[in-house]
Coordinates of C-alpha atoms and ligand atoms in Angstrom, one line a residue:
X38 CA 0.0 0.0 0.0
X39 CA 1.5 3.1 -0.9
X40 CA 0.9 6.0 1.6
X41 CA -1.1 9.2 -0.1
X42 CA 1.4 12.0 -0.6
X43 CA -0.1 15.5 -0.4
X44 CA 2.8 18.4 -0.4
X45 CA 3.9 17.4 -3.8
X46 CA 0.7 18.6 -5.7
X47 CA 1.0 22.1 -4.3
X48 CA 4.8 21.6 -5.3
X49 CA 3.9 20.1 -8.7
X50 CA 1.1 22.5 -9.1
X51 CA 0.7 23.4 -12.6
X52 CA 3.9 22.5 -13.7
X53 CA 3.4 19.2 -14.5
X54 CA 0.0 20.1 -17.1
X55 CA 1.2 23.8 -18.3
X56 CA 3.6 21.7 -20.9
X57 CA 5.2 18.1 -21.4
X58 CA 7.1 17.0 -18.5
X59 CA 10.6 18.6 -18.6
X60 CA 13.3 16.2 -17.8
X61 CA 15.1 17.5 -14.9
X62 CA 18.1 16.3 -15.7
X63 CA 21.5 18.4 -15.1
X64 CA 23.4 19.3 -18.2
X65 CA 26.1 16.7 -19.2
X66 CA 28.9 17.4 -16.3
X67 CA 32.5 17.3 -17.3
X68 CA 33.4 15.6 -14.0
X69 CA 31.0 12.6 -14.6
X70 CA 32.4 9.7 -16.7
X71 CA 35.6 9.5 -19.1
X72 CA 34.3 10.8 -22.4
X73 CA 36.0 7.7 -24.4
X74 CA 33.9 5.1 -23.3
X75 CA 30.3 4.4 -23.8
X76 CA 27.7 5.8 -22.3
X77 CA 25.8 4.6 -19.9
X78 CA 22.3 3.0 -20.9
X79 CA 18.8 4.2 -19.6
X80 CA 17.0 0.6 -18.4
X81 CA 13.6 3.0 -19.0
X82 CA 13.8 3.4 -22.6
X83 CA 11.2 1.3 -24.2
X84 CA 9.5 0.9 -20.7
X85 CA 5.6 0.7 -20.4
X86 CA 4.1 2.8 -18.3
X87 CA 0.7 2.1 -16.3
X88 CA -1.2 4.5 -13.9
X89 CA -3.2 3.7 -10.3
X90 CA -5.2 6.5 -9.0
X91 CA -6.6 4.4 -6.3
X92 CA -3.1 4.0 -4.5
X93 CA -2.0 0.8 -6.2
X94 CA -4.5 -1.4 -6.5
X95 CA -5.7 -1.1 -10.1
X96 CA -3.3 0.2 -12.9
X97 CA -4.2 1.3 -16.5
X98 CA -2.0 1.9 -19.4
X99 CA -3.8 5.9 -19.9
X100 CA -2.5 8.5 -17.1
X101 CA -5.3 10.1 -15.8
X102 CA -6.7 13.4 -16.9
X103 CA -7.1 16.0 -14.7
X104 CA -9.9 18.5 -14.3
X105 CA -9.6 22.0 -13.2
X106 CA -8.5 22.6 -9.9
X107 CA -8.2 19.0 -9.4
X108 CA -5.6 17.2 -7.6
X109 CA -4.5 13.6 -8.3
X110 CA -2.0 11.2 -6.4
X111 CA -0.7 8.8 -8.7
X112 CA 1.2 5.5 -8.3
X113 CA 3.4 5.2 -11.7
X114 CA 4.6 2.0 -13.1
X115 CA 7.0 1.3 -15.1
X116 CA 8.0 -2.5 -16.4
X117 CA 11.2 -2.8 -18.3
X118 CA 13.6 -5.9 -19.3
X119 CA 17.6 -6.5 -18.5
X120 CA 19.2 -9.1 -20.0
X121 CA 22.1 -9.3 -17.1
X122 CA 22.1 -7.3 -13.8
X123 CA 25.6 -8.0 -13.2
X124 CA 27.4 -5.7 -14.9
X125 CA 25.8 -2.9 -13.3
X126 CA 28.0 -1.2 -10.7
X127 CA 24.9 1.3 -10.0
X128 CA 22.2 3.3 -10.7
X129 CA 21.0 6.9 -11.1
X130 CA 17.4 7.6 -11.2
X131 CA 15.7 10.9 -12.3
X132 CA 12.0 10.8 -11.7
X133 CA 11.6 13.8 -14.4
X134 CA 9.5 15.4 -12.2
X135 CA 10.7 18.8 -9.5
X136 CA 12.9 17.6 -7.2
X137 CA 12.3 14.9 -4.9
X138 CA 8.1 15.2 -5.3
X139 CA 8.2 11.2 -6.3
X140 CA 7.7 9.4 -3.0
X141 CA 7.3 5.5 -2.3
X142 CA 9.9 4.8 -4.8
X143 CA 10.1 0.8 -5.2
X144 CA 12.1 -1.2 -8.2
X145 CA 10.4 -5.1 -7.8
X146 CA 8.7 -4.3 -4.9
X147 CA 11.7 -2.9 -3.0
X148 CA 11.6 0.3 -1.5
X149 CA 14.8 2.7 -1.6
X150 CA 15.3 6.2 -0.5
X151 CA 17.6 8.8 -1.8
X152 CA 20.6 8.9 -0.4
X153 CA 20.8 11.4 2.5
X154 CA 17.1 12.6 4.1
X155 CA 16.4 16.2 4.2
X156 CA 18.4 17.0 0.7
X157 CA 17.0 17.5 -2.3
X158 CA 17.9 15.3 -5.5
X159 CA 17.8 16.3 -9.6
X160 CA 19.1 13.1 -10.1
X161 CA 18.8 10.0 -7.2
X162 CA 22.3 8.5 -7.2
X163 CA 23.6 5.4 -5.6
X164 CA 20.1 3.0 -6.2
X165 CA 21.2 -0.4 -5.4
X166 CA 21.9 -2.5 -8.7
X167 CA 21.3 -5.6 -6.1
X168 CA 17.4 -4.7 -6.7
X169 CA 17.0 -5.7 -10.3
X170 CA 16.3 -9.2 -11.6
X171 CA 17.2 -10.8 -14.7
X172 CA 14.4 -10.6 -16.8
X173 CA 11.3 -7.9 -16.6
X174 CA 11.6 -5.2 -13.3
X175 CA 9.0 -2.7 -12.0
X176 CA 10.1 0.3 -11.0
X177 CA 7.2 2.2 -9.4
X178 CA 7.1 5.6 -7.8
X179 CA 4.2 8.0 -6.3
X180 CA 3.5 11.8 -6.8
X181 CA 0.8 14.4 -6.7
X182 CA -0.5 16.8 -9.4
X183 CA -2.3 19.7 -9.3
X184 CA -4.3 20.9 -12.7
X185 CA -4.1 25.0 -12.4
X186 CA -5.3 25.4 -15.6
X187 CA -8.9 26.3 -17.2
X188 CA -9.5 23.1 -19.1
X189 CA -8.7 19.3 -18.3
X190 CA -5.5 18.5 -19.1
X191 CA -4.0 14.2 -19.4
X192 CA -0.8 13.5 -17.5
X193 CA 2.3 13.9 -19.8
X194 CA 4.0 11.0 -21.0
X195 CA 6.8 10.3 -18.7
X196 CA 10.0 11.2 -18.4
X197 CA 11.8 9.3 -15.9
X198 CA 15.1 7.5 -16.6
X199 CA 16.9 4.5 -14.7
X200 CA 20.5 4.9 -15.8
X201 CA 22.5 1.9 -15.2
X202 CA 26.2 2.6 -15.1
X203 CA 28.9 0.3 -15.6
X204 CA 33.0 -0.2 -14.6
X205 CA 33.2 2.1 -17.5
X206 CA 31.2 4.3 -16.0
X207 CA 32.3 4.7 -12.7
X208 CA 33.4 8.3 -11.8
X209 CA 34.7 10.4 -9.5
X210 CA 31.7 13.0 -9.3
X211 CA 32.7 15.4 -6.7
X212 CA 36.9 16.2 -5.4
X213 CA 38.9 14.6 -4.9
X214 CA 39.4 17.5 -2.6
X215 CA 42.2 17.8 0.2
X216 CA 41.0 19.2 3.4
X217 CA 42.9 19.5 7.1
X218 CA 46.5 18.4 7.2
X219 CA 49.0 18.1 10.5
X220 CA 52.3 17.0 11.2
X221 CA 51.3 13.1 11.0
X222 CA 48.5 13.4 8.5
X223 CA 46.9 14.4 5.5
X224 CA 43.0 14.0 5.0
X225 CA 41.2 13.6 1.1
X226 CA 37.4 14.0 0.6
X227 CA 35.5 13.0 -2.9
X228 CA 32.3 11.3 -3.8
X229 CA 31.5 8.6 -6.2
X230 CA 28.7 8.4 -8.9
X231 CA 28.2 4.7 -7.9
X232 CA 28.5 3.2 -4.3
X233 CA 31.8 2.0 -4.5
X234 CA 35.2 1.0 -1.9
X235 CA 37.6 4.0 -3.2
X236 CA 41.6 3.2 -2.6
X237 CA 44.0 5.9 -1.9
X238 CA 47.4 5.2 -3.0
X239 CA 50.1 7.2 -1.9
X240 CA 53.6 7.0 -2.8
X241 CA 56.6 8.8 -0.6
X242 CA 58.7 10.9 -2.8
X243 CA 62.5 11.6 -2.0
X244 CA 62.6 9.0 0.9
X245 CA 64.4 5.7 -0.3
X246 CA 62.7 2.4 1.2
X247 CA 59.4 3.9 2.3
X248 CA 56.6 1.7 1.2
X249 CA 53.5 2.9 -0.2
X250 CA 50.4 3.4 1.7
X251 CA 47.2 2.3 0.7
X252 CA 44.3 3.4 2.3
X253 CA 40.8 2.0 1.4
X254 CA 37.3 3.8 2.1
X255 CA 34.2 1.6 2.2
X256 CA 31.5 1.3 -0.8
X257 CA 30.0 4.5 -0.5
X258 CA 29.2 7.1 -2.2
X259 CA 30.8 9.6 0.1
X260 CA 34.6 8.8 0.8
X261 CA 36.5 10.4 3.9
X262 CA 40.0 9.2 3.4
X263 CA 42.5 10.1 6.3
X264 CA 46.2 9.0 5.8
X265 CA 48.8 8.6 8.4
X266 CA 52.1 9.6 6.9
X267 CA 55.3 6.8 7.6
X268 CA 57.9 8.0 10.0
X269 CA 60.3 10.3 8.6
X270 CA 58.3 11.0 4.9
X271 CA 57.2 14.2 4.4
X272 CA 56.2 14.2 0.6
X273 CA 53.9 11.9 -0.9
X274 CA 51.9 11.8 -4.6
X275 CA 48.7 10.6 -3.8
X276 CA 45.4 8.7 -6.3
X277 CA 42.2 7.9 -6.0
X278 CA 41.3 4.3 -7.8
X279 CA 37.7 2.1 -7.6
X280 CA 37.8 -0.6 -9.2
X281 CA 34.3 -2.5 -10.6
X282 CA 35.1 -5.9 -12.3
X283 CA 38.3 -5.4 -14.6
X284 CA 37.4 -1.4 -14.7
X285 CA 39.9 0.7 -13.1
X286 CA 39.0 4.8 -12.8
X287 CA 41.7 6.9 -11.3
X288 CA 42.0 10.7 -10.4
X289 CA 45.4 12.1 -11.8
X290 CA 48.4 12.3 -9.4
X291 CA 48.3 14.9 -7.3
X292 CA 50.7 15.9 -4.4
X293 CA 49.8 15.4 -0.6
X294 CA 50.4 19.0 1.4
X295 CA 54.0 18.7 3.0
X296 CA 54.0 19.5 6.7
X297 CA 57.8 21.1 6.4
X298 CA 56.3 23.7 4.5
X299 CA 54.6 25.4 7.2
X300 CA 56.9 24.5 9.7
X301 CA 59.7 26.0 8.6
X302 CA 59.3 29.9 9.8
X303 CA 57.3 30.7 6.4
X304 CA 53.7 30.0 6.0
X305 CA 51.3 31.8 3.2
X306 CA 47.6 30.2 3.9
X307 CA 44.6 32.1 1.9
X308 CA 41.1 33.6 2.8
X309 CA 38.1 33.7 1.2
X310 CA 34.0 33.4 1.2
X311 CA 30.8 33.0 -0.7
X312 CA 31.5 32.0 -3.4
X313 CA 28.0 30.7 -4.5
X314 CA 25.2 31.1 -7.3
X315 CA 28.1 32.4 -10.1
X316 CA 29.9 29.8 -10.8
X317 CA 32.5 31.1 -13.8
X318 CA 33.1 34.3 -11.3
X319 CA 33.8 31.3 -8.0
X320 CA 36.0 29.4 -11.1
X321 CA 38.4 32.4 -11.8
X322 CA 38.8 33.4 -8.0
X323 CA 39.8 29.5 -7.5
X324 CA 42.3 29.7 -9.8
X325 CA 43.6 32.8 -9.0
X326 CA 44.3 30.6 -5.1
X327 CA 45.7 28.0 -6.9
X328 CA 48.0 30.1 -9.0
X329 CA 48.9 31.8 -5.5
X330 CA 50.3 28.7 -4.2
X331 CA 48.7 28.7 -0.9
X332 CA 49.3 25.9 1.9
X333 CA 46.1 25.8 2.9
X334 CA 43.0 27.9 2.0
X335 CA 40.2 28.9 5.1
X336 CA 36.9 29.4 3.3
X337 CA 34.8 31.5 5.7
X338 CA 31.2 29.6 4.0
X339 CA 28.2 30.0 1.6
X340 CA 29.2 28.1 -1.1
X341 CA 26.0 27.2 -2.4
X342 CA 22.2 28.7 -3.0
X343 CA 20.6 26.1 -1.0
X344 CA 22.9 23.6 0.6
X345 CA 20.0 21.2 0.5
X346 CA 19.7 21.0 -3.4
X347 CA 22.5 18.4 -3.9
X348 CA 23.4 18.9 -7.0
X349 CA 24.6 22.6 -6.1
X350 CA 27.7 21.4 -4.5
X351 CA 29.2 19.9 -7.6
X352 CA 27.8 22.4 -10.3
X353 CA 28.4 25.7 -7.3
X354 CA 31.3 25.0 -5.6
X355 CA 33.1 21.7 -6.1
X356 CA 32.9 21.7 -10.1
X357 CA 34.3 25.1 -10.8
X358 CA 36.9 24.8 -8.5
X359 CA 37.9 21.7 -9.0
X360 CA 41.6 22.0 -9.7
X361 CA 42.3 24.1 -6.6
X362 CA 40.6 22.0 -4.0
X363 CA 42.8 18.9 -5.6
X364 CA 45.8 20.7 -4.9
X365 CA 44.8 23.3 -2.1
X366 CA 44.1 21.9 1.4
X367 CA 40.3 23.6 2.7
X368 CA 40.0 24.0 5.8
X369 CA 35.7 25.1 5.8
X370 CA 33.8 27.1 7.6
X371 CA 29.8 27.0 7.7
X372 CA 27.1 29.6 6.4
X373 CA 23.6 30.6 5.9
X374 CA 23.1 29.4 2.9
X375 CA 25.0 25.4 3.6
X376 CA 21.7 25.6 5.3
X377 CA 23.1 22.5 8.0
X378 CA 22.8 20.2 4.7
X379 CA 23.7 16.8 5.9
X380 CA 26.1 16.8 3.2
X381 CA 28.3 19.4 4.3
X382 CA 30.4 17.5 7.2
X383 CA 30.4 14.7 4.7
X384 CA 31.9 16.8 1.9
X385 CA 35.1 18.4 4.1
X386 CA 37.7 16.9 6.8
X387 CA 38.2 19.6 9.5
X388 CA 40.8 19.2 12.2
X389 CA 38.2 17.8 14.7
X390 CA 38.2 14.2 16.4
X391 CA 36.2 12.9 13.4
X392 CA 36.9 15.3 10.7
X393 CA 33.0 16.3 10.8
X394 CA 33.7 19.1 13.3
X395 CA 32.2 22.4 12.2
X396 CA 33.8 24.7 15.0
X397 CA 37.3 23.4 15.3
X398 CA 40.9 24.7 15.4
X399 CA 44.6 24.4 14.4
X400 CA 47.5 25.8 14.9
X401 CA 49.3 26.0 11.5
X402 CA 52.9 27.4 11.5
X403 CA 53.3 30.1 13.9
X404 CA 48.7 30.9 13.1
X405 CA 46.5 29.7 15.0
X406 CA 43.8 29.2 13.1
X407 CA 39.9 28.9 14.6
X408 CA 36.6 28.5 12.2
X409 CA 33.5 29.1 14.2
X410 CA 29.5 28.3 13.3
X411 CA 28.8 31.8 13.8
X412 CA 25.0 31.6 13.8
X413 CA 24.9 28.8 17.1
X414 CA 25.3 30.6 20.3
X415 CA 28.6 31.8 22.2
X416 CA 27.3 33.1 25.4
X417 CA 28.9 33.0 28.1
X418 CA 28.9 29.4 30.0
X419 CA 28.3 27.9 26.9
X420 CA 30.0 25.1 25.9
X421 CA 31.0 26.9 22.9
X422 CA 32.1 29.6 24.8
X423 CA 33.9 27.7 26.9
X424 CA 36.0 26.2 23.9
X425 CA 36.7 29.0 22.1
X426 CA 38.1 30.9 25.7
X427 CA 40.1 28.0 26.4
X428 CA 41.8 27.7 22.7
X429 CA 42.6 31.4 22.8
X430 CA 43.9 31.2 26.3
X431 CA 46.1 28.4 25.9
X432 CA 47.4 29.7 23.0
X433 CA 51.2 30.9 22.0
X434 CA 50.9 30.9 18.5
X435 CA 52.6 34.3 17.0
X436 CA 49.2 35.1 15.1
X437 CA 45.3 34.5 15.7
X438 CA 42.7 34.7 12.9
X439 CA 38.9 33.6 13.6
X440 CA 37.0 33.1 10.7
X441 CA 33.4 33.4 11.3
X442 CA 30.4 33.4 8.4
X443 CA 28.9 36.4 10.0
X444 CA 31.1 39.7 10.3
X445 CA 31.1 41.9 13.4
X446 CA 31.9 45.4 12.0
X447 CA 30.2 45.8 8.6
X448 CA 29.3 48.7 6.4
X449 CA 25.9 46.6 4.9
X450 CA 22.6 47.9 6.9
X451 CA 22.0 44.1 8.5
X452 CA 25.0 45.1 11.3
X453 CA 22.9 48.6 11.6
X454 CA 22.0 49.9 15.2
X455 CA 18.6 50.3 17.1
X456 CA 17.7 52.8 19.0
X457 CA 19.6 51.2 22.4
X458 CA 22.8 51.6 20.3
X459 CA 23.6 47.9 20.1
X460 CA 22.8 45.5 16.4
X461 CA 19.7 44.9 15.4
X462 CA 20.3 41.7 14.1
X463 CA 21.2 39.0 16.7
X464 CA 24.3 37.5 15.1
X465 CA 26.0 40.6 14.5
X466 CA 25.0 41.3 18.1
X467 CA 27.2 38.4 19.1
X468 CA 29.7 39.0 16.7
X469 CA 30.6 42.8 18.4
X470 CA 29.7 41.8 22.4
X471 CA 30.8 38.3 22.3
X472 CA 33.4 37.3 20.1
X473 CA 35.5 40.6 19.1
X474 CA 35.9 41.2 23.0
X475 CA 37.5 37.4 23.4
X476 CA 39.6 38.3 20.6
X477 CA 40.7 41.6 22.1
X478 CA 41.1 40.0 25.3
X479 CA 43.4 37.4 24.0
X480 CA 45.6 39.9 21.5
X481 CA 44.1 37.9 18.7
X482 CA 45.2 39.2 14.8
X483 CA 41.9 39.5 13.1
X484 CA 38.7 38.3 12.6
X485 CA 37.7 37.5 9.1
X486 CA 33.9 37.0 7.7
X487 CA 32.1 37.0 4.8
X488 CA 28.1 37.2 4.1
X489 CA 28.8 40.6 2.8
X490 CA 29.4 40.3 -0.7
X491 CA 32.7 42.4 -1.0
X492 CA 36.3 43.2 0.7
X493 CA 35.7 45.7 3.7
X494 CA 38.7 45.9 6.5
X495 CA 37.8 47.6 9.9
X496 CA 40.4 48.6 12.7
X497 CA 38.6 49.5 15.6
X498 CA 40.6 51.2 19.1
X499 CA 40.9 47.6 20.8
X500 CA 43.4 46.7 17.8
X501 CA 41.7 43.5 16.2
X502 CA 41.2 44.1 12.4
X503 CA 37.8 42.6 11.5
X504 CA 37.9 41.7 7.8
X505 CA 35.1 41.4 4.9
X506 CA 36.2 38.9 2.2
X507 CA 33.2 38.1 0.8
X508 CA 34.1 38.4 -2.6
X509 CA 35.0 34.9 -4.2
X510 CA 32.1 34.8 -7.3
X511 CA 28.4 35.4 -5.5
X512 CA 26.7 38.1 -6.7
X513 CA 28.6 42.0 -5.4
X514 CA 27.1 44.0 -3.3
X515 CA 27.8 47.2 -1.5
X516 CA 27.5 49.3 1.8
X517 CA 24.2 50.4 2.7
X518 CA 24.9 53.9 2.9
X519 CA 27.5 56.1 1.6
X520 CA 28.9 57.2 5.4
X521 CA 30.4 55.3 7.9
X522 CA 26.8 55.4 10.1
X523 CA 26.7 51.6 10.3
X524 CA 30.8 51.1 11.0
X525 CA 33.2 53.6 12.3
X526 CA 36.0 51.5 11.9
X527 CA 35.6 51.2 8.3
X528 CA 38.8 51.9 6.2
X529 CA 37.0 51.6 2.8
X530 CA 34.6 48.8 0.8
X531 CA 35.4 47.4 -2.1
X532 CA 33.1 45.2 -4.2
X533 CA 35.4 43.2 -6.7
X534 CA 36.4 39.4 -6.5
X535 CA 39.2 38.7 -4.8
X536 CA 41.0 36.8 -1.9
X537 CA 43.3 37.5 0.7
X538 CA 46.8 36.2 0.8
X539 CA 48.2 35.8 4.1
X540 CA 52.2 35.4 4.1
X541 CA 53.8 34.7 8.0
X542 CA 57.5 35.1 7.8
X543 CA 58.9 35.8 10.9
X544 CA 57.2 37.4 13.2
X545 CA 55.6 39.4 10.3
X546 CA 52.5 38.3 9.0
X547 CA 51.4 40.7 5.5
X548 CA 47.9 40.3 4.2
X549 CA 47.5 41.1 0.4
X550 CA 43.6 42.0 -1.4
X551 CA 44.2 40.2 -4.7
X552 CA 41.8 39.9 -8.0
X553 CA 41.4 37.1 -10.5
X554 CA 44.0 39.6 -12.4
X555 CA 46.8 39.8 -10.0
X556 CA 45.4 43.4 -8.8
X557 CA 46.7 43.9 -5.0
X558 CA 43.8 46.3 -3.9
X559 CA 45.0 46.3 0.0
X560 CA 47.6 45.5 2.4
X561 CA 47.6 45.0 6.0
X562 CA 51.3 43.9 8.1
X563 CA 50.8 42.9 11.4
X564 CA 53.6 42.1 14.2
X565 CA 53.5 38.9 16.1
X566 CA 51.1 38.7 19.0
X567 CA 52.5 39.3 22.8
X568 CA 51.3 36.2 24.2
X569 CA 49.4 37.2 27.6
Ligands
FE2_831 FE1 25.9 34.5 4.1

């Protein structure tokens, strides 16, 4: 018995009967699949399709047609043939209907679920081959409809596709992208188009007898790969491989972060945030890092429109950027718009117990470095609170940078004043009376944001510069107003892409405003901290 499923109609309304069901499909993604072999088959062409209004229990071969104002749950069937299961390493299922508003979905009777609850699929990866039969399969799914038009309209043909991918097939869809690193370790996040066991293989470079490592993730579609480096081995080359029957698919070699090169008195680590919704804009600001040669890269958060619509991560954030996250260690920081997607601690390694850890912190080098979920509470006798005294007041590292989401000192009209003189808006509240004070009160560097869409840098009397960097591809923005009503401490906004380069050497640490072009719009030197 398939449950009735009312939210979709509303969500379907009218789309479905104003024209012939779109397919949802994404566009053909240059990550997904090696371009020389074939391409993968859709089991659903040729299908025949049947229709139960009455939740299952009669079917006929005509969709229903829908009156005006009518709305119409309805159980879809569709009966297809394999010849041979076994090849299949997976498949990928897109209903051709808005995003997730097929519920109930069974193939012979089986029910499966999208991968992750509470995110939102264009495509349904990772549908267990295991299901199908040799022979004829059902694949059935529910959904709602809505007819918002003047005159009854008949359901669309159908859309749907089952795509059954092969060894040939198998790809790596998202990274692989390197994330924390320490003085024993180096961590690797990427995700698979098929659940599959992924094997890193990393081989030491310049150290004579070291053996290679292999470390092996479970079949998945996520992989989290942590590797401990061998005693004495610095520098290792690193691939991803899965193998499915005699089909091999590798990443390129790519070279694991080196510990020596932040321990050695030097240290240039980069800054930036929201990049989202612009993808060609987030692209040239990622290669622009890359080009810089960062050892690591803190990216302050909103990558994505909607951190619950899957697919954003890889076409948003992950896709464009894919060379620099393969070669640039992130270390991430949460925002608004990640929306707490289940997929975001599963998509980066932070330098936490289990890598998932969205407030955590590192000392890098001579930096302490501290990322913060800016939009959870830090009052006082918090537990958060309690962490983020302790980490600062244990501290000798010659520099300290927070990196929160949500800035304290901004010139946009969100960090505006009420009439009582304090923030209107309660995270920038805790931002100025909570967080800039511990930063003060340990001797901190700076505190560096996003949220804002552009570069702002503020220097307030207690001496920690609070910096905007906002700037890596979403759309620009710019200060509410004209004069420094909202932020005193402003020293100037600018709305262009760009990062910021931070190079320690010493106990000198130099902050440089760069564009896609090379264009160094602002400096900023700061002398190591007196440790109190
Ligand atoms: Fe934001």
């Amino acid at each position: 018995m398939h449950k009735r499923s009312v939210t979709p109609l509303l969500v379907l309304a009218a789309a479905l009967l104003a024209a012939p069901l779109a397919c949802t499909q994404a566009p053909a993604d240059p990550l997904k699949g090696a371009t020389s072999q074939p391409p993968p088959v859709d089991l659903l062409e040729g299908a025949t399709w049947s229709y139960s209004t009455d939740d299952g229990k009669t079917f006929s071969a005509e969709g229903p047609t829908v009156d005006p104002g009518e709305k119409v749950v309805i159980v879809a069937a569709a009966k297809f043939d394999v010849a041979d299961p076994a090849p299949i390493a997976g498949l990928t299922l897109t209903t051709g209907l808005s995003p997730q508003v097929a519920t109930d979905l069974s193939l012979n009777g089986k029910p499966f679920a999208p991968p992750l609850k509470e995110m939102t699929y264009r495509e349904i990866p990772g549908v267990d081959p295991a299901l199908l039969v040799s022979g004829p399969n059902v694949l059935t799914m529910t959904f709602g409809i809505m007819n918002g038009h003047d005159e009854a309209r008949p359901l669309p043909p159908m859309t749907t596709t089952l795509i059954a991918l092969k060894g040939e097939n198998v790809a790596f869809q998202t990274g692989p992208a390197l994330g924390y690193f320490d003085a024993e370790h180096f961590t690797v996040t990427c995700r698979t188009n098929v659940p599959i066991a992924v094997t890193l293989r990393a081989r030491p470079i310049d150290a004579k007898g070291a053996a290679e490592i292999l470390v092996a993730s479970d079949k998945a579609l996520m992989h989290r790969v942590k590797v401990k480096r061998a005693q004495g081995v610095d520098a290792y080359e690193f691939r991803l491989e899965a193998a499915f029957g005699k089909a091999v698919t590798t990443t390129d070699w790519l070279m694991a972060p080196r510990w020596s090169d932040v321990t050695d008195g030097t240290m240039r680590f980069a800054a930036a945030a929201d990049s989202r919704t612009i993808p060609h804009q987030w692209r040239a600001v990622s290669l622009a890092i890359a080009a810089a040669k960062p050892q690591l890269l803190v990216f302050a958060g909103d990558m994505v429109t909607a951190g619950r619509s899957d697919w954003e991560w890889d076409e948003q954030y992950f896709g464009p950027a894919k060379e620099m996250l393969a070669t640039v260690p992130t270390y991430a920081v949460i925002g608004n718009h990640e929306e707490e997607a289940p997929v975001y601690p599963e998509l980066f390694y932070t330098p936490t117990p289990d890598g998932r850890g969205k407030n955590w912190s590192q000392q890098v080098g001579d930096v302490l470095l501290i990322g913060i979920v800016g939009h959870t509470s830090f009052a006082p006798g918090t537990d958060n609170h309690k962490w983020l005294e302790r980490t600062l007041a244990e501290s000798k590292a010659k520099f300290i940078f927070l990196f929160n989401h949500y800035p304290g000192w901004s010139s946009r009209g969100t960090t505006a004043l009420n009439e009582q003189g304090v923030p209107r808006d309660k995270i920038t509240h805790q931002s100025r009376t909570i967080l800039m004070p511990l930063l003060e009160k340990y001797n901190a560097t700076a505190y560096v944001a996003g949220h804002h869409h552009y570069y702002e840098r503020s220097e307030p009397a207690a001496g920690v510069t609070s910096i905007i960097t906002g700037g890596a591809g979403a759309p620009m923005s710019s200060r509410s107003q004209p004069d420094l009503t909202n932020n005193p401490h402003s020293k100037g906004v600018v709305s262009r892409l760009h990062f910021c380069l931070f190079e320690v050497s010493g106990d000198t640490c130099t902050m440089k405003v760069i564009t896609p072009d090379g264009e160094v719009f602002d400096t900023r030197t700061w002398q190591a901290r007196e440790v109190k």
